Short mmCIF file of C-alpha atoms in Angstrom, two decimals:
data_model
loop_
_atom_site.label_atom_id
_atom_site.label_comp_id
_atom_site.label_asym_id
_atom_site.label_seq_id
_atom_site.Cartn_x
_atom_site.Cartn_y
_atom_site.Cartn_z
CA MET A 1 -0.04 0.05 -0.03
CA THR A 2 1.41 3.43 -0.89
CA LEU A 3 -0.57 5.88 1.19
CA SER A 4 1.78 8.58 2.30
CA ALA A 5 1.93 10.12 5.77
CA ALA A 6 0.45 13.29 4.39
CA GLN A 7 -2.56 11.42 3.02
CA LEU A 8 -3.04 9.59 6.25
CA SER A 9 -2.43 12.44 8.69
CA THR A 10 -3.42 10.51 11.80
CA PRO A 11 -3.41 6.81 11.01
CA THR A 12 -5.95 4.74 13.04
CA ALA A 13 -6.60 7.56 15.45
CA GLY A 14 -10.04 9.08 15.27
CA ILE A 15 -11.66 5.96 13.89
CA ALA A 16 -14.38 4.16 15.82
CA VAL A 17 -16.23 1.00 14.78
CA THR A 18 -19.52 0.64 16.72
CA GLY A 19 -21.01 -2.25 14.81
CA ALA A 20 -20.88 -5.75 16.10
CA SER A 21 -17.82 -7.95 15.42
CA LEU A 22 -19.14 -10.99 13.70
CA PRO A 23 -17.15 -13.96 12.27
CA ARG A 24 -14.48 -12.91 9.78
CA PHE A 25 -15.33 -9.21 9.99
CA GLU A 26 -11.75 -8.52 10.97
CA GLU A 27 -10.67 -9.64 7.47
CA ILE A 28 -12.51 -6.59 6.04
CA LEU A 29 -12.19 -4.05 8.93
CA THR A 30 -8.42 -4.17 9.09
CA PRO A 31 -6.55 -1.10 10.49
CA GLU A 32 -5.13 -0.45 7.04
CA ALA A 33 -8.47 -0.65 5.32
CA LEU A 34 -10.07 1.62 7.96
CA ASP A 35 -7.22 4.10 7.64
CA PHE A 36 -7.90 4.19 3.86
CA VAL A 37 -11.65 4.82 4.40
CA ALA A 38 -10.81 7.56 6.96
CA ALA A 39 -8.53 9.16 4.46
CA LEU A 40 -11.31 9.27 1.87
CA GLN A 41 -13.70 10.67 4.48
CA ARG A 42 -11.34 13.42 5.68
CA ARG A 43 -10.46 14.47 2.22
CA PHE A 44 -13.80 14.39 0.50
CA ASN A 45 -16.64 14.54 3.02
CA ALA A 46 -16.82 18.30 3.19
CA THR A 47 -17.40 18.50 -0.59
CA ARG A 48 -19.99 15.74 -0.34
CA THR A 49 -22.07 17.59 2.29
CA ALA A 50 -21.71 20.81 0.33
CA LEU A 51 -23.09 19.08 -2.77
CA LEU A 52 -26.02 17.64 -0.82
CA ALA A 53 -26.76 21.19 0.40
CA ARG A 54 -26.66 22.29 -3.22
CA ARG A 55 -29.40 19.76 -3.95
CA ALA A 56 -31.59 21.33 -1.36
CA GLU A 57 -30.97 24.81 -2.73
CA ARG A 58 -31.92 23.68 -6.26
CA GLN A 59 -34.99 22.00 -4.89
CA ALA A 60 -36.14 25.29 -3.31
CA ARG A 61 -35.93 26.86 -6.76
CA PHE A 62 -37.94 23.97 -8.36
CA ASP A 63 -40.58 24.43 -5.57
CA ALA A 64 -40.79 28.12 -6.51
CA GLY A 65 -41.54 27.26 -10.13
CA GLU A 66 -38.14 27.05 -11.84
CA LEU A 67 -37.85 24.17 -14.29
CA PRO A 68 -34.69 22.17 -14.98
CA ASP A 69 -32.79 23.00 -18.16
CA PHE A 70 -29.41 22.54 -19.86
CA LEU A 71 -26.71 24.63 -18.16
CA PRO A 72 -25.59 27.69 -20.12
CA GLU A 73 -22.18 27.67 -18.35
CA THR A 74 -21.26 24.26 -19.72
CA ALA A 75 -22.42 24.78 -23.30
CA ALA A 76 -18.78 24.39 -24.51
CA VAL A 77 -18.59 20.95 -23.03
CA ARG A 78 -21.73 19.91 -24.80
CA ALA A 79 -20.48 21.32 -28.12
CA GLY A 80 -17.02 20.03 -27.80
CA ASP A 81 -15.55 17.14 -29.79
CA TRP A 82 -14.24 14.74 -27.16
CA THR A 83 -14.68 11.07 -26.15
CA ILE A 84 -14.13 9.08 -23.00
CA ALA A 85 -10.82 7.04 -22.50
CA ALA A 86 -10.52 3.57 -23.97
CA LEU A 87 -12.26 0.73 -22.16
CA PRO A 88 -10.85 -2.61 -21.02
CA GLN A 89 -11.67 -5.75 -22.95
CA ASP A 90 -14.02 -7.25 -20.43
CA LEU A 91 -16.30 -4.23 -20.61
CA LEU A 92 -16.80 -4.17 -24.36
CA ASP A 93 -19.77 -6.59 -24.44
CA ARG A 94 -22.35 -5.88 -21.79
CA ARG A 95 -25.44 -7.01 -23.62
CA VAL A 96 -27.15 -8.50 -20.62
CA GLU A 97 -26.43 -7.51 -16.99
CA ILE A 98 -28.04 -9.02 -13.95
CA THR A 99 -28.32 -7.13 -10.67
CA GLY A 100 -28.96 -8.14 -7.11
CA PRO A 101 -27.93 -7.95 -3.43
CA VAL A 102 -24.53 -8.96 -2.14
CA ASP A 103 -25.50 -12.18 -0.27
CA ARG A 104 -23.42 -15.18 -1.01
CA LYS A 105 -26.00 -17.30 -2.84
CA MET A 106 -27.06 -14.37 -5.03
CA ILE A 107 -23.42 -13.62 -5.97
CA VAL A 108 -22.64 -17.23 -7.06
CA ASN A 109 -25.98 -17.65 -8.97
CA ALA A 110 -25.64 -14.26 -10.67
CA LEU A 111 -22.00 -14.84 -11.71
CA ASN A 112 -23.10 -18.21 -13.17
CA SER A 113 -26.35 -16.88 -14.77
CA GLY A 114 -24.95 -16.51 -18.32
CA ALA A 115 -25.21 -12.70 -18.08
CA LYS A 116 -22.22 -10.73 -19.26
CA VAL A 117 -22.12 -8.62 -16.14
CA PHE A 118 -23.33 -8.90 -12.54
CA MET A 119 -23.95 -5.70 -10.65
CA ALA A 120 -23.45 -6.54 -6.99
CA ASP A 121 -25.59 -3.90 -5.13
CA PHE A 122 -24.86 -2.32 -1.79
CA GLU A 123 -27.59 0.24 -2.52
CA ASP A 124 -31.25 -0.15 -3.45
CA ALA A 125 -31.29 -4.00 -3.61
CA SER A 126 -29.66 -4.37 -0.15
CA ALA A 127 -31.02 -3.28 3.19
CA PRO A 128 -27.95 -1.59 4.74
CA THR A 129 -27.80 -3.46 8.02
CA TRP A 130 -24.30 -3.64 9.40
CA ALA A 131 -24.15 -7.46 8.82
CA ASN A 132 -25.38 -7.16 5.24
CA MET A 133 -22.78 -4.57 4.37
CA ILE A 134 -19.75 -6.29 5.84
CA GLU A 135 -20.83 -9.82 4.87
CA GLY A 136 -21.26 -8.46 1.30
CA GLN A 137 -17.67 -7.16 1.41
CA LEU A 138 -16.46 -10.60 2.62
CA ASN A 139 -18.37 -12.37 -0.10
CA LEU A 140 -16.82 -10.13 -2.86
CA LYS A 141 -13.32 -10.50 -1.41
CA ASP A 142 -13.81 -14.24 -1.40
CA ARG A 143 -14.81 -14.08 -5.07
CA TRP A 144 -11.47 -12.60 -6.08
CA ALA A 145 -9.59 -14.92 -3.68
CA GLY A 146 -11.20 -17.92 -5.36
CA ARG A 147 -13.13 -19.12 -2.30
CA ILE A 148 -16.70 -17.98 -3.01
CA ASP A 149 -17.94 -21.59 -3.31
CA PHE A 150 -20.06 -22.82 -0.37
CA THR A 151 -22.63 -25.34 0.77
CA ASP A 152 -25.98 -24.14 2.19
CA ALA A 153 -26.08 -25.29 5.77
CA THR A 154 -29.90 -25.65 5.65
CA THR A 155 -30.43 -27.42 2.28
CA GLY A 156 -27.01 -29.00 1.81
CA LYS A 157 -26.87 -27.65 -1.72
CA ALA A 158 -23.41 -26.86 -3.05
CA TYR A 159 -22.85 -23.49 -4.88
CA LYS A 160 -19.67 -23.32 -7.02
CA LEU A 161 -18.36 -20.63 -9.32
CA GLY A 162 -18.38 -21.69 -12.99
CA GLY A 163 -15.56 -21.31 -15.49
CA SER A 164 -16.90 -18.23 -17.20
CA PRO A 165 -18.31 -15.90 -14.53
CA ALA A 166 -19.94 -12.64 -15.34
CA VAL A 167 -17.89 -9.42 -15.03
CA LEU A 168 -18.29 -8.04 -11.57
CA ILE A 169 -19.42 -4.37 -11.08
CA ILE A 170 -20.14 -2.93 -7.65
CA ARG A 171 -22.78 -0.37 -6.77
CA PRO A 172 -21.97 1.50 -3.55
CA ARG A 173 -24.47 3.47 -1.69
CA GLY A 174 -25.34 7.02 -2.95
CA TRP A 175 -23.76 10.26 -1.73
CA HIS A 176 -26.74 10.87 0.63
CA LEU A 177 -26.52 7.73 2.73
CA PRO A 178 -24.33 7.37 5.91
CA GLU A 179 -22.72 4.31 7.52
CA ALA A 180 -23.70 4.83 11.14
CA HIS A 181 -21.46 2.08 12.47
CA VAL A 182 -18.13 3.72 11.58
CA LEU A 183 -17.20 7.18 12.97
CA VAL A 184 -14.24 9.23 11.70
CA ASP A 185 -13.31 12.07 14.01
CA GLY A 186 -16.71 11.63 15.66
CA GLU A 187 -18.73 11.89 12.46
CA GLU A 188 -20.61 9.07 10.63
CA VAL A 189 -18.72 8.01 7.58
CA SER A 190 -20.23 8.37 4.14
CA GLY A 191 -21.80 5.14 2.98
CA ALA A 192 -20.59 5.79 -0.51
CA LEU A 193 -16.98 6.28 0.53
CA PHE A 194 -17.16 3.27 2.96
CA ASP A 195 -18.52 0.81 0.34
CA PHE A 196 -16.14 2.06 -2.36
CA GLY A 197 -13.17 2.29 -0.13
CA LEU A 198 -13.41 -1.16 1.36
CA TYR A 199 -14.02 -2.83 -1.98
CA VAL A 200 -11.29 -1.10 -3.89
CA PHE A 201 -8.73 -1.44 -1.06
CA HIS A 202 -9.22 -5.17 -0.76
CA ASN A 203 -9.97 -6.13 -4.39
CA ALA A 204 -8.65 -3.74 -6.96
CA LYS A 205 -5.26 -5.43 -7.49
CA ALA A 206 -6.74 -8.95 -7.36
CA ALA A 207 -9.28 -8.01 -10.01
CA LEU A 208 -6.74 -6.47 -12.29
CA ALA A 209 -4.45 -9.43 -11.90
CA GLN A 210 -7.24 -11.69 -13.09
CA GLY A 211 -7.91 -9.71 -16.24
CA SER A 212 -10.70 -7.51 -14.97
CA GLY A 213 -10.64 -4.36 -12.76
CA PRO A 214 -12.28 -2.27 -10.09
CA TYR A 215 -15.57 -1.41 -11.75
CA PHE A 216 -18.46 0.59 -10.27
CA TYR A 217 -22.03 1.69 -10.85
CA LEU A 218 -22.65 5.14 -9.37
CA PRO A 219 -26.17 5.73 -8.13
CA LYS A 220 -28.37 8.88 -7.43
CA THR A 221 -25.99 11.38 -9.13
CA GLU A 222 -27.66 14.75 -9.58
CA SER A 223 -25.03 16.92 -11.30
CA HIS A 224 -21.71 16.98 -13.01
CA LEU A 225 -20.19 18.39 -9.81
CA GLU A 226 -21.14 15.20 -8.03
CA ALA A 227 -19.50 13.25 -10.89
CA ARG A 228 -16.44 15.47 -10.47
CA LEU A 229 -16.28 14.41 -6.82
CA TRP A 230 -16.35 10.78 -7.70
CA ASN A 231 -13.61 11.41 -10.27
CA GLU A 232 -11.46 12.97 -7.59
CA VAL A 233 -12.09 10.04 -5.31
CA PHE A 234 -11.06 7.61 -7.98
CA SER A 235 -7.85 9.46 -8.79
CA PHE A 236 -6.95 9.71 -5.10
CA ALA A 237 -7.56 5.93 -4.67
CA GLU A 238 -5.49 5.04 -7.73
CA ASP A 239 -2.59 7.13 -6.44
CA ALA A 240 -2.89 5.85 -2.91
CA LEU A 241 -3.12 2.17 -3.90
CA GLY A 242 -0.54 2.28 -6.64
CA LEU A 243 -3.00 1.71 -9.49
CA ASP A 244 -2.70 3.04 -13.07
CA CYS A 245 -4.64 6.21 -13.84
CA GLY A 246 -7.98 5.13 -15.30
CA ALA A 247 -7.85 1.64 -13.88
CA ILE A 248 -11.10 2.37 -11.98
CA LYS A 249 -14.12 2.42 -14.44
CA ALA A 250 -17.58 3.67 -13.61
CA THR A 251 -21.02 3.58 -15.20
CA VAL A 252 -23.30 6.32 -14.01
CA LEU A 253 -26.99 5.67 -13.40
CA ILE A 254 -29.07 8.47 -14.88
CA GLU A 255 -31.87 8.13 -12.43
CA THR A 256 -32.48 11.72 -11.35
CA LEU A 257 -34.19 14.40 -13.26
CA PRO A 258 -31.42 17.03 -12.88
CA ALA A 259 -28.78 14.61 -14.18
CA VAL A 260 -30.45 14.07 -17.52
CA PHE A 261 -29.77 17.70 -18.35
CA GLU A 262 -26.04 17.18 -17.48
CA MET A 263 -25.19 13.92 -19.17
CA ASP A 264 -22.51 15.32 -21.40
CA GLU A 265 -20.98 17.05 -18.45
CA ILE A 266 -21.09 13.91 -16.27
CA LEU A 267 -19.34 11.99 -19.09
CA PHE A 268 -16.77 14.75 -19.35
CA GLU A 269 -15.94 15.00 -15.62
CA LEU A 270 -15.42 11.19 -15.45
CA ARG A 271 -13.88 10.80 -18.96
CA GLU A 272 -10.75 9.05 -17.82
CA HIS A 273 -12.82 6.66 -15.60
CA MET A 274 -16.02 6.48 -17.56
CA ALA A 275 -17.65 3.36 -19.03
CA GLY A 276 -21.20 4.54 -19.80
CA LEU A 277 -24.58 5.69 -18.58
CA ASN A 278 -27.57 3.62 -17.51
CA LEU A 279 -31.32 4.23 -17.74
CA GLY A 280 -32.30 3.91 -14.09
CA ARG A 281 -35.96 4.25 -15.01
CA TRP A 282 -37.65 3.44 -11.82
CA ASP A 283 -35.64 5.88 -9.70
CA TYR A 284 -36.02 8.44 -12.54
CA ILE A 285 -39.75 8.36 -12.10
CA PHE A 286 -39.35 8.88 -8.42
CA SER A 287 -36.95 11.71 -8.96
CA PHE A 288 -39.28 13.40 -11.49
CA ILE A 289 -42.13 13.39 -8.90
CA LYS A 290 -39.75 14.55 -6.13
CA ARG A 291 -38.27 17.44 -8.01
CA LEU A 292 -41.42 18.74 -9.74
CA GLY A 293 -44.15 17.19 -7.54
CA LYS A 294 -45.42 20.40 -6.16
CA ASN A 295 -46.22 21.86 -9.60
CA PRO A 296 -49.79 20.95 -10.71
CA ARG A 297 -48.46 20.81 -14.38
CA PHE A 298 -46.68 17.63 -13.43
CA LEU A 299 -49.43 15.71 -11.68
CA THR A 300 -48.67 12.01 -12.49
CA PRO A 301 -51.16 9.36 -13.68
CA ASP A 302 -51.13 5.81 -12.30
CA ARG A 303 -47.66 4.52 -12.27
CA GLY A 304 -48.48 1.72 -14.71
CA ARG A 305 -49.32 4.35 -17.34
CA MET A 306 -45.72 5.82 -17.28
CA VAL A 307 -44.05 3.63 -19.87
CA MET A 308 -40.69 3.96 -21.64
CA SER A 309 -42.21 4.39 -25.10
CA GLU A 310 -43.97 7.66 -24.29
CA ALA A 311 -43.48 11.22 -22.98
CA PHE A 312 -40.55 12.14 -20.74
CA LEU A 313 -39.37 8.60 -20.38
CA LYS A 314 -39.03 8.13 -24.17
CA ALA A 315 -37.20 11.39 -24.53
CA TYR A 316 -34.82 10.60 -21.70
CA CYS A 317 -33.95 7.20 -23.33
CA LEU A 318 -33.32 8.80 -26.75
CA LEU A 319 -31.14 11.53 -25.37
CA LEU A 320 -29.09 9.08 -23.29
CA VAL A 321 -28.28 6.82 -26.23
CA GLU A 322 -27.37 9.70 -28.45
CA THR A 323 -25.23 11.39 -25.81
CA CYS A 324 -23.35 8.20 -24.89
CA HIS A 325 -22.57 7.16 -28.42
CA ARG A 326 -21.34 10.56 -29.41
CA ARG A 327 -18.75 10.18 -26.57
CA ASN A 328 -18.00 6.45 -27.35
CA ALA A 329 -19.58 5.53 -24.06
CA PHE A 330 -21.99 2.63 -23.37
CA ALA A 331 -25.75 3.33 -23.22
CA MET A 332 -27.24 0.72 -20.92
CA GLY A 333 -30.89 -0.06 -20.89
CA GLY A 334 -33.16 -0.33 -17.88
CA MET A 335 -34.27 -3.01 -15.51
CA ALA A 336 -36.73 -5.76 -16.38
CA ALA A 337 -38.22 -6.44 -12.89
CA GLN A 338 -40.35 -9.41 -13.98
CA ILE A 339 -39.70 -12.81 -12.30
CA PRO A 340 -41.02 -16.26 -13.22
CA VAL A 341 -44.69 -16.89 -12.28
CA LYS A 342 -44.74 -20.32 -10.68
CA GLY A 343 -47.87 -22.44 -11.29
CA ASP A 344 -49.34 -20.17 -13.96
CA ALA A 345 -47.95 -20.95 -17.39
CA GLN A 346 -50.09 -18.32 -19.11
CA ALA A 347 -49.10 -15.55 -16.67
CA ASN A 348 -45.49 -16.62 -16.94
CA ALA A 349 -45.59 -16.49 -20.79
CA ALA A 350 -47.09 -13.05 -20.58
CA ALA A 351 -44.40 -11.79 -18.27
CA PHE A 352 -41.64 -13.11 -20.51
CA ALA A 353 -43.34 -11.59 -23.51
CA LYS A 354 -43.22 -8.18 -21.79
CA VAL A 355 -39.56 -8.54 -21.12
CA LYS A 356 -38.88 -9.51 -24.76
CA ALA A 357 -40.80 -6.59 -26.15
CA ASP A 358 -39.09 -4.17 -23.68
CA LYS A 359 -35.62 -5.42 -24.73
CA GLU A 360 -36.48 -5.28 -28.43
CA ARG A 361 -37.38 -1.71 -27.88
CA GLU A 362 -34.16 -0.97 -26.17
CA ALA A 363 -31.95 -2.75 -28.76
CA GLY A 364 -33.84 -0.98 -31.49
CA LEU A 365 -33.18 2.42 -29.91
CA GLY A 366 -29.49 1.72 -29.79
CA CYS A 367 -28.85 0.52 -26.21
CA ASP A 368 -25.65 -1.54 -25.82
CA GLY A 369 -27.07 -3.80 -23.22
CA THR A 370 -29.84 -4.13 -20.61
CA TRP A 371 -30.69 -5.24 -17.08
CA VAL A 372 -32.63 -8.14 -15.72
CA ALA A 373 -33.45 -8.97 -12.06
CA HIS A 374 -33.69 -12.81 -12.28
CA PRO A 375 -31.53 -15.51 -13.84
CA ASP A 376 -34.46 -16.98 -15.81
CA LEU A 377 -34.75 -13.68 -17.75
CA VAL A 378 -31.08 -13.76 -18.88
CA PRO A 379 -31.77 -16.12 -21.86
CA VAL A 380 -34.81 -13.98 -22.92
CA ALA A 381 -32.75 -10.76 -23.01
CA LEU A 382 -29.69 -12.50 -24.50
CA GLU A 383 -31.81 -13.77 -27.43
CA VAL A 384 -33.05 -10.33 -28.21
CA PHE A 385 -29.64 -8.65 -28.16
CA ASP A 386 -27.89 -11.48 -29.97
CA ARG A 387 -30.50 -11.14 -32.70
CA LEU A 388 -30.64 -7.35 -32.96
CA MET A 389 -27.03 -6.53 -31.91
CA PRO A 390 -24.69 -9.02 -33.51
CA LYS A 391 -21.62 -7.02 -32.62
CA ALA A 392 -20.29 -6.51 -29.13
CA ASN A 393 -22.03 -3.18 -28.81
CA GLN A 394 -23.68 -0.38 -30.87
CA ARG A 395 -21.41 2.53 -30.07
CA ASP A 396 -20.44 3.04 -33.70
CA ALA A 397 -24.03 2.77 -35.14
CA VAL A 398 -25.15 5.79 -37.14
CA ARG A 399 -28.66 6.92 -36.25
CA PRO A 400 -30.73 10.01 -37.08
CA PRO A 401 -30.50 12.87 -34.63
CA ALA A 402 -32.82 12.56 -31.70
CA ASN A 403 -33.48 16.28 -31.51
CA VAL A 404 -34.62 16.01 -27.86
CA THR A 405 -35.48 19.33 -26.25
CA ARG A 406 -36.12 20.48 -22.70
CA ASP A 407 -39.84 20.45 -23.36
CA ASP A 408 -39.61 16.78 -24.53
CA LEU A 409 -37.83 15.85 -21.26
CA LEU A 410 -40.64 17.49 -19.27
CA GLN A 411 -43.57 16.07 -21.29
CA MET A 412 -45.98 14.54 -18.87
CA HIS A 413 -47.43 11.04 -19.32
CA GLN A 414 -51.13 10.90 -19.88
CA GLY A 415 -53.68 8.60 -18.18
CA PRO A 416 -56.08 8.39 -15.27
CA ARG A 417 -55.53 8.28 -11.59
CA THR A 418 -57.43 5.41 -10.08
CA GLU A 419 -58.31 3.91 -6.69
CA ALA A 420 -56.60 0.70 -7.88
CA GLY A 421 -53.38 2.72 -8.59
CA LEU A 422 -53.56 4.36 -5.08
CA ARG A 423 -54.16 0.96 -3.45
CA GLU A 424 -51.24 -0.61 -5.32
CA ASN A 425 -48.90 2.21 -4.12
CA ILE A 426 -50.06 1.55 -0.50
CA ARG A 427 -49.87 -2.24 -0.71
CA VAL A 428 -46.51 -2.48 -2.44
CA GLY A 429 -44.93 0.40 -0.57
CA VAL A 430 -45.73 -0.88 2.89
CA GLN A 431 -44.78 -4.44 2.12
CA TYR A 432 -41.38 -3.41 0.68
CA ILE A 433 -40.54 -1.26 3.67
CA GLU A 434 -41.49 -4.05 6.07
CA ALA A 435 -39.21 -6.48 4.26
CA TRP A 436 -36.40 -3.82 4.16
CA LEU A 437 -36.61 -3.33 7.92
CA ARG A 438 -36.09 -7.07 8.30
CA GLY A 439 -32.94 -6.88 6.26
CA ARG A 440 -34.18 -7.67 2.72
CA GLY A 441 -33.47 -5.24 -0.06
CA ALA A 442 -34.63 -7.21 -3.10
CA VAL A 443 -38.27 -8.37 -2.49
CA PRO A 444 -40.48 -10.32 -4.84
CA LEU A 445 -43.93 -8.73 -4.80
CA TYR A 446 -46.73 -9.61 -7.27
CA ASN A 447 -44.42 -11.24 -9.77
CA LEU A 448 -41.94 -8.38 -9.78
CA MET A 449 -38.54 -8.08 -8.06
CA GLU A 450 -38.71 -4.79 -6.26
CA ASP A 451 -36.04 -2.65 -4.74
CA ALA A 452 -36.09 0.63 -2.78
CA ALA A 453 -37.15 2.58 -5.87
CA THR A 454 -40.53 0.80 -5.68
CA ALA A 455 -41.32 2.22 -2.25
CA GLU A 456 -39.97 5.65 -3.25
CA ILE A 457 -42.25 5.95 -6.22
CA SER A 458 -45.19 4.71 -4.13
CA ARG A 459 -44.92 7.13 -1.34
CA ALA A 460 -43.97 10.03 -3.68
CA GLN A 461 -47.01 9.51 -5.77
CA VAL A 462 -49.31 9.24 -2.73
CA TRP A 463 -47.80 12.34 -1.32
CA GLN A 464 -48.20 14.24 -4.61
CA TRP A 465 -51.82 13.18 -5.09
CA ILE A 466 -52.70 14.28 -1.56
CA HIS A 467 -50.71 17.46 -1.76
CA LEU A 468 -52.26 18.59 -5.05
CA GLY A 469 -55.73 17.26 -4.34
CA ALA A 470 -55.68 14.94 -7.33
CA THR A 471 -58.99 13.81 -8.77
CA LEU A 472 -59.46 10.02 -9.33
CA GLU A 473 -61.13 8.66 -12.42
CA ASP A 474 -64.41 8.18 -10.46
CA GLY A 475 -64.44 11.88 -9.47
CA ARG A 476 -63.30 11.56 -5.92
CA THR A 477 -60.52 13.80 -4.47
CA VAL A 478 -57.45 12.10 -2.97
CA THR A 479 -57.50 13.29 0.61
CA ARG A 480 -55.77 12.30 3.81
CA ASP A 481 -58.91 10.63 4.96
CA LEU A 482 -59.28 8.55 1.80
CA PHE A 483 -55.69 7.53 1.96
CA GLN A 484 -56.03 6.45 5.63
CA ALA A 485 -59.26 4.44 4.83
CA LEU A 486 -57.57 2.64 1.93
CA LEU A 487 -54.42 2.00 4.05
CA ASP A 488 -56.48 0.44 6.84
CA ASP A 489 -58.36 -1.71 4.34
CA GLU A 490 -55.30 -2.90 2.54
CA MET A 491 -53.49 -3.80 5.67
CA ALA A 492 -56.53 -5.72 6.93
CA LYS A 493 -56.61 -7.65 3.74
CA LEU A 494 -52.86 -8.27 3.84
CA ARG A 495 -53.05 -9.65 7.37
CA GLU A 496 -55.73 -12.00 6.19
CA VAL A 497 -53.67 -13.18 3.21
CA LEU A 498 -50.45 -13.66 5.05
CA GLY A 499 -52.00 -15.03 8.17
CA ALA A 500 -52.19 -13.29 11.57
CA GLY A 501 -49.13 -15.15 12.82
CA VAL A 502 -46.87 -14.09 9.97
CA TYR A 503 -48.20 -10.63 9.86
CA ASP A 504 -47.99 -10.00 13.57
CA ALA A 505 -44.42 -11.33 13.68
CA GLY A 506 -43.26 -8.85 11.13
CA ARG A 507 -42.35 -5.23 11.35
CA PHE A 508 -45.66 -3.89 9.84
CA PRO A 509 -46.46 -1.33 12.52
CA GLU A 510 -43.16 0.47 11.88
CA ALA A 511 -43.51 0.11 8.06
CA ILE A 512 -47.06 1.50 8.16
CA GLY A 513 -46.06 4.33 10.43
CA LEU A 514 -43.23 5.28 8.16
CA PHE A 515 -45.11 5.04 4.94
CA ALA A 516 -48.10 6.94 6.24
CA GLY A 517 -46.05 9.52 7.97
CA MET A 518 -44.05 10.31 4.84
CA SER A 519 -47.13 10.21 2.61
CA LEU A 520 -49.05 12.67 4.84
CA ALA A 521 -46.12 14.95 5.76
CA ASP A 522 -46.41 18.63 4.89
CA THR A 523 -42.90 18.67 3.45
CA PHE A 524 -41.50 15.92 1.12
CA GLU A 525 -38.72 13.89 2.61
CA GLU A 526 -35.71 13.56 0.24
CA PHE A 527 -35.25 9.87 0.68
CA LEU A 528 -37.31 7.15 2.40
CA THR A 529 -34.13 5.28 3.19
CA LEU A 530 -32.74 8.01 5.46
CA PRO A 531 -35.39 7.77 8.21
CA ALA A 532 -35.79 4.09 7.59
CA TYR A 533 -32.03 3.57 8.15
CA ARG A 534 -32.36 4.87 11.70
CA LEU A 535 -34.80 1.99 12.45
CA ILE A 536 -32.21 -0.64 11.51
CA ALA A 537 -28.81 0.99 12.29
#
């Protein structure tokens, strides 16, 4: 390790780990690794907190009626003739990527799934309990050390890594999330810096030695200044750990409304470390509601009516593909959340047909790959991209100009608001939060694999409909009383379906309280996962 004394001004001093010490945790939480995380925290946390404050300042302007737009001060970047740095060989074909949490079984199954890439997720698909976060780091360290194989103690089934595993990309937590169990100089460490720091410290050189590298997906980015901060973090880590400049590669999820207006700038800031952008469509819907939800012009219809082939979601997709390919970066499609429907062949066939149609749309628009949430969907997506994208990617394909404008990116989806849509938000939102509080971040609900974005959309839409007094298709106004009546009814039905024993043994009172409190609040909470984290930290 090549950290200098200047970079580690007070090694080990000022670092406190308050989380429980479970088996093998000392392999991850070594003094050297913690020193590295502390160095990141001390150097970059002030900028991180300033950028979070900048988000709040921008939100105040949106609440006052300002609309997002392309930045005049960065027009030269958008007009410039530049491209990102060259990419490593194992990132040139990403036609199907599978995502999921960092538990051991998921990692082995995902790496063996036949997908080109596995995104191991410390963020929306993982509930950030202390055990989940450190065990996830252990599992990934074991992958590069060649000891990820294991036998399930309950079933006796053996899980072994195959001969051609998927390329591994890690998603750390977003800039907004803390890690409450590690304090640096008395302050909770940034979850993003903690996840990134531990993984790159323990695994970067091992990954490079095996023909891959330290690759990351960056979530919840809102501006090119936030991308610049990541670039500075990467450069610092490369220098501190003795890695070549550009060894770290990142794909940025465009899953916030402000970021779609700064895609060129985000690519530019990270150009030495950039691999591409991804259509994080579920969080993008949440961000759209969050940023513009107080404006009656942007009152949303039922969530199911907001589809990728229409309105602001279509414009966002077209612009992302065009922007990425102009800069020789990858344009990655969005998540297919469907999972197999057991015991119902017709419903299962319909679900797979939806996935196929979605992936055909993405490949036809020029995406270089796509996401699925379940191993059984990998062959479906692979067939589409093998058929429609015979080369490794589509970065050099010539397409007509998209001509996407600001108005296109703000065009609202049309459709009704229904009691069924309101009930779905309540039912799914509460059940996801309850599972999250029990430590599960990827939750199968109603034949879809849901992550935190699901609950965020649900509570955001309920909040917006109440706040703006939305009118349902049947003429009723969405009020606090109507919401409470439907919530009570849905929870009574859910208790009956699950059984009183299962329901009462869960964490439903906390989940209901959190969902209802945030849906009925006068002010909109930035992230559900912030107050929820305090219930599990």
